mmCIF file of C-alpha atoms in Angstrom:
data_model
loop_
_atom_site.group_PDB
_atom_site.id
_atom_site.type_symbol
_atom_site.label_atom_id
_atom_site.label_comp_id
_atom_site.label_asym_id
_atom_site.label_seq_id
_atom_site.Cartn_x
_atom_site.Cartn_y
_atom_site.Cartn_z
ATOM 1 C CA MET A 3 0.140 -0.359 0.155
ATOM 2 C CA THR A 4 0.512 3.743 -0.707
ATOM 3 C CA THR A 5 2.239 6.405 1.430
ATOM 4 C CA SER A 6 -0.700 7.812 0.365
ATOM 5 C CA ALA A 7 -3.213 5.352 0.660
ATOM 6 C CA TRP A 8 -2.227 4.242 3.919
ATOM 7 C CA LEU A 9 -2.367 8.038 5.602
ATOM 8 C CA LEU A 10 -6.122 8.397 3.932
ATOM 9 C CA PHE A 11 -6.692 4.950 6.518
ATOM 10 C CA ILE A 12 -5.912 6.265 9.000
ATOM 11 C CA THR A 13 -7.022 8.992 8.887
ATOM 12 C CA ILE A 14 -10.843 7.390 7.825
ATOM 13 C CA SER A 15 -10.167 4.605 10.638
ATOM 14 C CA LEU A 16 -9.142 7.826 13.809
ATOM 15 C CA VAL A 17 -12.632 9.762 12.451
ATOM 16 C CA THR A 18 -14.951 7.087 13.047
ATOM 17 C CA ALA A 19 -12.584 5.639 16.226
ATOM 18 C CA LEU A 20 -13.796 9.368 17.509
ATOM 19 C CA SER A 21 -16.882 9.271 16.144
ATOM 20 C CA PRO A 22 -19.215 8.706 19.489
ATOM 21 C CA GLY A 23 -20.858 5.460 20.280
ATOM 22 C CA PRO A 24 -21.612 3.029 21.994
ATOM 23 C CA GLY A 25 -17.702 2.032 22.394
ATOM 24 C CA ILE A 26 -16.441 4.913 23.678
ATOM 25 C CA LEU A 27 -19.466 6.069 25.414
ATOM 26 C CA LEU A 28 -19.251 2.406 27.463
ATOM 27 C CA ALA A 29 -15.105 3.894 27.717
ATOM 28 C CA VAL A 30 -16.626 6.448 29.640
ATOM 29 C CA SER A 31 -18.848 5.609 31.751
ATOM 30 C CA ASN A 32 -15.992 2.654 33.020
ATOM 31 C CA ALA A 33 -13.718 5.152 33.160
ATOM 32 C CA VAL A 34 -15.162 7.533 35.919
ATOM 33 C CA ALA A 35 -17.708 4.547 37.891
ATOM 34 C CA TRP A 36 -14.128 2.374 38.424
ATOM 35 C CA GLY A 37 -11.045 3.950 36.897
ATOM 36 C CA PRO A 38 -9.255 3.891 33.306
ATOM 37 C CA ARG A 39 -7.176 1.619 33.957
ATOM 38 C CA LYS A 40 -9.846 -1.101 34.718
ATOM 39 C CA THR A 41 -11.655 0.957 31.967
ATOM 40 C CA LEU A 42 -8.658 -0.857 29.632
ATOM 41 C CA TRP A 43 -10.413 -3.783 30.339
ATOM 42 C CA SER A 44 -14.091 -2.868 28.316
ATOM 43 C CA SER A 45 -11.467 -1.326 25.725
ATOM 44 C CA GLY A 46 -9.134 -4.746 25.024
ATOM 45 C CA GLY A 47 -12.790 -6.644 24.661
ATOM 46 C CA ASN A 48 -14.329 -3.755 22.286
ATOM 47 C CA VAL A 49 -10.184 -4.566 19.494
ATOM 48 C CA LEU A 50 -10.759 -7.975 20.248
ATOM 49 C CA GLY A 51 -14.597 -7.394 19.193
ATOM 50 C CA VAL A 52 -13.110 -5.523 16.444
ATOM 51 C CA PHE A 53 -11.226 -8.130 14.804
ATOM 52 C CA SER A 54 -13.695 -10.386 15.549
ATOM 53 C CA VAL A 55 -15.900 -8.191 13.217
ATOM 54 C CA SER A 56 -13.588 -7.210 10.459
ATOM 55 C CA ALA A 57 -12.821 -11.169 10.500
ATOM 56 C CA ALA A 58 -16.725 -11.481 9.873
ATOM 57 C CA ALA A 59 -16.717 -8.902 7.065
ATOM 58 C CA MET A 60 -13.566 -11.029 5.337
ATOM 59 C CA ALA A 61 -15.200 -13.992 5.822
ATOM 60 C CA GLY A 62 -18.517 -12.023 4.417
ATOM 61 C CA LEU A 63 -20.354 -12.193 6.652
ATOM 62 C CA GLY A 64 -20.878 -8.549 5.671
ATOM 63 C CA THR A 65 -22.045 -9.411 2.107
ATOM 64 C CA LEU A 66 -24.064 -11.649 4.061
ATOM 65 C CA LEU A 67 -25.680 -8.952 5.853
ATOM 66 C CA HIS A 68 -26.261 -7.138 2.795
ATOM 67 C CA THR A 69 -28.092 -10.301 1.029
ATOM 68 C CA SER A 70 -29.765 -11.719 4.616
ATOM 69 C CA ALA A 71 -32.655 -9.259 5.744
ATOM 70 C CA TRP A 72 -34.296 -12.315 8.306
ATOM 71 C CA LEU A 73 -29.684 -12.231 9.584
ATOM 72 C CA PHE A 74 -29.593 -8.002 9.545
ATOM 73 C CA ALA A 75 -32.316 -8.214 11.704
ATOM 74 C CA VAL A 76 -31.613 -10.360 14.264
ATOM 75 C CA LEU A 77 -28.527 -8.883 14.909
ATOM 76 C CA LYS A 78 -30.313 -5.507 14.966
ATOM 77 C CA ALA A 79 -32.374 -6.126 17.728
ATOM 78 C CA VAL A 80 -29.697 -8.235 19.703
ATOM 79 C CA GLY A 81 -27.481 -5.365 19.339
ATOM 80 C CA ALA A 82 -30.220 -2.982 20.543
ATOM 81 C CA VAL A 83 -31.373 -4.646 24.014
ATOM 82 C CA TYR A 84 -28.277 -5.132 24.770
ATOM 83 C CA LEU A 85 -27.132 -1.442 24.587
ATOM 84 C CA VAL A 86 -30.570 -0.667 26.398
ATOM 85 C CA TYR A 87 -30.023 -2.838 29.256
ATOM 86 C CA LEU A 88 -27.259 -0.924 29.578
ATOM 87 C CA GLY A 89 -28.587 2.598 29.344
ATOM 88 C CA TRP A 90 -31.921 0.981 31.764
ATOM 89 C CA ARG A 91 -28.448 0.178 34.186
ATOM 90 C CA GLN A 92 -27.573 3.601 34.130
ATOM 91 C CA TRP A 93 -30.542 5.612 33.707
ATOM 92 C CA THR A 94 -31.829 3.998 37.385
ATOM 93 C CA SER A 95 -28.412 3.222 39.076
ATOM 94 C CA LYS A 96 -28.379 4.935 42.416
ATOM 95 C CA THR A 97 -24.944 5.282 43.533
ATOM 96 C CA SER A 98 -22.825 8.346 43.024
ATOM 97 C CA MET A 99 -20.124 7.885 40.855
ATOM 98 C CA PHE A 100 -18.497 10.771 41.770
ATOM 99 C CA ASP A 101 -18.374 11.123 45.055
ATOM 100 C CA ALA A 102 -14.625 9.972 45.590
ATOM 101 C CA PRO A 103 -12.200 10.494 43.679
ATOM 102 C CA LEU A 104 -11.084 9.089 40.429
ATOM 103 C CA PRO A 105 -9.427 5.803 41.009
ATOM 104 C CA GLU A 106 -6.603 4.956 39.977
ATOM 105 C CA GLN A 107 -5.951 1.151 41.005
ATOM 106 C CA SER A 108 -9.057 -1.780 39.898
ATOM 107 C CA GLN A 109 -11.994 -1.041 42.384
ATOM 108 C CA PRO A 110 -14.463 -4.371 44.014
ATOM 109 C CA GLY A 111 -17.238 -4.964 42.124
ATOM 110 C CA LYS A 112 -16.685 -5.483 38.488
ATOM 111 C CA THR A 113 -14.785 -8.368 37.577
ATOM 112 C CA ASN A 114 -11.994 -8.016 34.990
ATOM 113 C CA ALA A 115 -13.675 -10.792 32.913
ATOM 114 C CA ALA A 116 -16.448 -9.001 33.208
ATOM 115 C CA LEU A 117 -15.733 -5.671 31.896
ATOM 116 C CA PHE A 118 -13.908 -7.357 29.129
ATOM 117 C CA ARG A 119 -17.116 -9.333 27.420
ATOM 118 C CA GLN A 120 -19.042 -6.135 28.231
ATOM 119 C CA GLY A 121 -16.933 -4.451 25.537
ATOM 120 C CA LEU A 122 -16.561 -7.554 23.527
ATOM 121 C CA LEU A 123 -20.383 -7.711 23.024
ATOM 122 C CA VAL A 124 -20.490 -3.693 22.199
ATOM 123 C CA ALA A 125 -18.472 -4.364 20.155
ATOM 124 C CA LEU A 126 -19.438 -7.659 17.824
ATOM 125 C CA THR A 127 -23.473 -6.459 18.743
ATOM 126 C CA ASN A 128 -23.389 -3.498 16.134
ATOM 127 C CA PRO A 129 -24.310 -4.283 12.978
ATOM 128 C CA LYS A 130 -22.805 -0.967 11.785
ATOM 129 C CA SER A 131 -19.081 -2.174 12.821
ATOM 130 C CA ILE A 132 -20.046 -5.186 10.601
ATOM 131 C CA LEU A 133 -21.333 -3.211 6.900
ATOM 132 C CA PHE A 134 -18.623 -0.481 7.535
ATOM 133 C CA PHE A 135 -15.551 -2.816 7.542
ATOM 134 C CA THR A 136 -17.354 -4.921 4.456
ATOM 135 C CA ALA A 137 -18.022 -1.963 2.547
ATOM 136 C CA LEU A 138 -14.127 0.142 3.700
ATOM 137 C CA PHE A 139 -11.666 -2.531 3.381
ATOM 138 C CA PRO A 140 -12.287 -3.670 0.026
ATOM 139 C CA GLN A 141 -11.021 0.202 -1.001
ATOM 140 C CA PHE A 142 -7.610 -0.870 0.377
ATOM 141 C CA ILE A 143 -7.037 -4.442 -0.047
ATOM 142 C CA HIS A 144 -5.540 -5.505 -3.072
ATOM 143 C CA PRO A 145 -6.690 -8.663 -4.613
ATOM 144 C CA GLU A 146 -3.440 -9.253 -6.244
ATOM 145 C CA ALA A 147 -1.584 -9.546 -2.769
ATOM 146 C CA PRO A 148 -2.048 -12.585 0.584
ATOM 147 C CA VAL A 149 -5.325 -11.820 1.941
ATOM 148 C CA LEU A 150 -3.843 -12.713 5.318
ATOM 149 C CA PRO A 151 -0.851 -10.216 6.111
ATOM 150 C CA GLN A 152 -3.321 -6.662 5.083
ATOM 151 C CA PHE A 153 -5.962 -7.660 6.745
ATOM 152 C CA MET A 154 -3.345 -8.047 10.026
ATOM 153 C CA ALA A 155 -2.042 -4.388 8.681
ATOM 154 C CA LEU A 156 -5.262 -2.601 8.331
ATOM 155 C CA THR A 157 -7.281 -4.302 11.270
ATOM 156 C CA SER A 158 -4.690 -4.025 13.510
ATOM 157 C CA ALA A 159 -3.649 -0.092 12.459
ATOM 158 C CA PHE A 160 -7.464 0.423 13.276
ATOM 159 C CA ALA A 161 -7.879 -0.669 16.632
ATOM 160 C CA ALA A 162 -4.797 1.199 17.118
ATOM 161 C CA CYS A 163 -7.247 4.496 16.528
ATOM 162 C CA VAL A 164 -10.959 2.660 18.917
ATOM 163 C CA LEU A 165 -7.603 2.081 21.658
ATOM 164 C CA VAL A 166 -6.619 5.730 21.064
ATOM 165 C CA SER A 167 -9.872 6.974 20.778
ATOM 166 C CA HIS A 168 -10.964 6.022 23.824
ATOM 167 C CA MET A 169 -8.031 7.332 26.424
ATOM 168 C CA ALA A 170 -8.362 10.482 24.569
ATOM 169 C CA TYR A 171 -12.529 10.369 26.118
ATOM 170 C CA VAL A 172 -11.084 8.406 28.982
ATOM 171 C CA LEU A 173 -8.440 11.130 30.021
ATOM 172 C CA LEU A 174 -11.298 14.220 29.060
ATOM 173 C CA ALA A 175 -13.936 12.061 31.891
ATOM 174 C CA ARG A 176 -11.125 12.938 34.214
ATOM 175 C CA HIS A 177 -10.206 15.930 33.777
ATOM 176 C CA THR A 178 -14.178 16.884 34.210
ATOM 177 C CA HIS A 179 -14.458 14.394 36.587
ATOM 178 C CA ARG A 180 -13.731 16.857 39.874
ATOM 179 C CA TRP A 181 -17.150 19.398 38.417
ATOM 180 C CA PHE A 182 -19.743 16.508 38.527
ATOM 181 C CA GLY A 183 -18.820 16.477 42.540
ATOM 182 C CA THR A 184 -21.819 16.757 43.567
ATOM 183 C CA PRO A 185 -24.391 13.658 43.617
ATOM 184 C CA ARG A 186 -26.433 15.742 41.608
ATOM 185 C CA ARG A 187 -24.880 16.423 39.108
ATOM 186 C CA ALA A 188 -23.294 12.690 39.269
ATOM 187 C CA ARG A 189 -27.320 12.011 38.707
ATOM 188 C CA VAL A 190 -27.659 14.299 35.859
ATOM 189 C CA PHE A 191 -23.971 12.124 34.270
ATOM 190 C CA ASN A 192 -26.324 9.333 34.528
ATOM 191 C CA ARG A 193 -29.091 10.902 32.857
ATOM 192 C CA ILE A 194 -27.604 11.269 29.859
ATOM 193 C CA CYS A 195 -25.785 7.702 29.537
ATOM 194 C CA GLY A 196 -28.084 6.106 30.450
ATOM 195 C CA GLY A 197 -30.205 8.583 27.691
ATOM 196 C CA ALA A 198 -27.800 8.303 25.346
ATOM 197 C CA PHE A 199 -27.019 4.349 25.360
ATOM 198 C CA GLY A 200 -30.400 3.836 25.424
ATOM 199 C CA LEU A 201 -30.202 6.312 22.254
ATOM 200 C CA LEU A 202 -27.839 4.060 20.376
ATOM 201 C CA GLY A 203 -30.027 1.012 21.055
ATOM 202 C CA LEU A 204 -32.924 2.254 19.329
ATOM 203 C CA SER A 205 -30.998 4.427 16.553
ATOM 204 C CA LEU A 206 -29.725 0.995 16.090
ATOM 205 C CA LEU A 207 -33.617 -0.111 15.313
ATOM 206 C CA ARG A 208 -33.914 2.670 12.945
ATOM 207 C CA LEU A 209 -31.472 1.686 10.799
ATOM 208 C CA LYS A 210 -32.274 -0.280 7.163
ATOM 209 C CA SER A 211 -30.870 -3.952 5.900
ATOM 210 C CA PRO A 212 -28.662 -1.988 2.540
ATOM 211 C CA SER A 213 -30.255 -5.422 0.558
#
């Protein structure tokens, strides 16, 4: 791949990764609740999900989603229900995540494995991601060259952009943490995050199959 093509791919990947979505919202809410280090587990699960979605797109699931309305509808419904569930949990939370300083160490109450699975599920249940990879990768794949090295290079670059975007938003949450120190503002934050998760879930239901 030429340098200009790489720069174009990285630019598109960064813009996509920095656009607020379920993965970023999850990273921010986990950073506030459990601390930046704990957030790495959910972001790691999200990155694994990115690789899985990318592999599925390369294997043809993206094309199948274009042609199979029922499969698209099932995946869309699963993703929507999961996001709405996360939103309900956040909205109804009675604990103030801002009573104490933003934690630096792992806190009890949420295991690393649970956070990892949470990030993985958010990535796997988003049909937009599969359609994105299906539309993006063919523009940068050279059919005459081996596919696996290209898949690893492109997906690794996109996953790195995802991690950068998560860390950028986590740092932003860290610096605004004290402003949310009052219980009233903490509840507002919980409602905003919960509502955002719910709206993202409902927006998936409005996503139409491209078939």
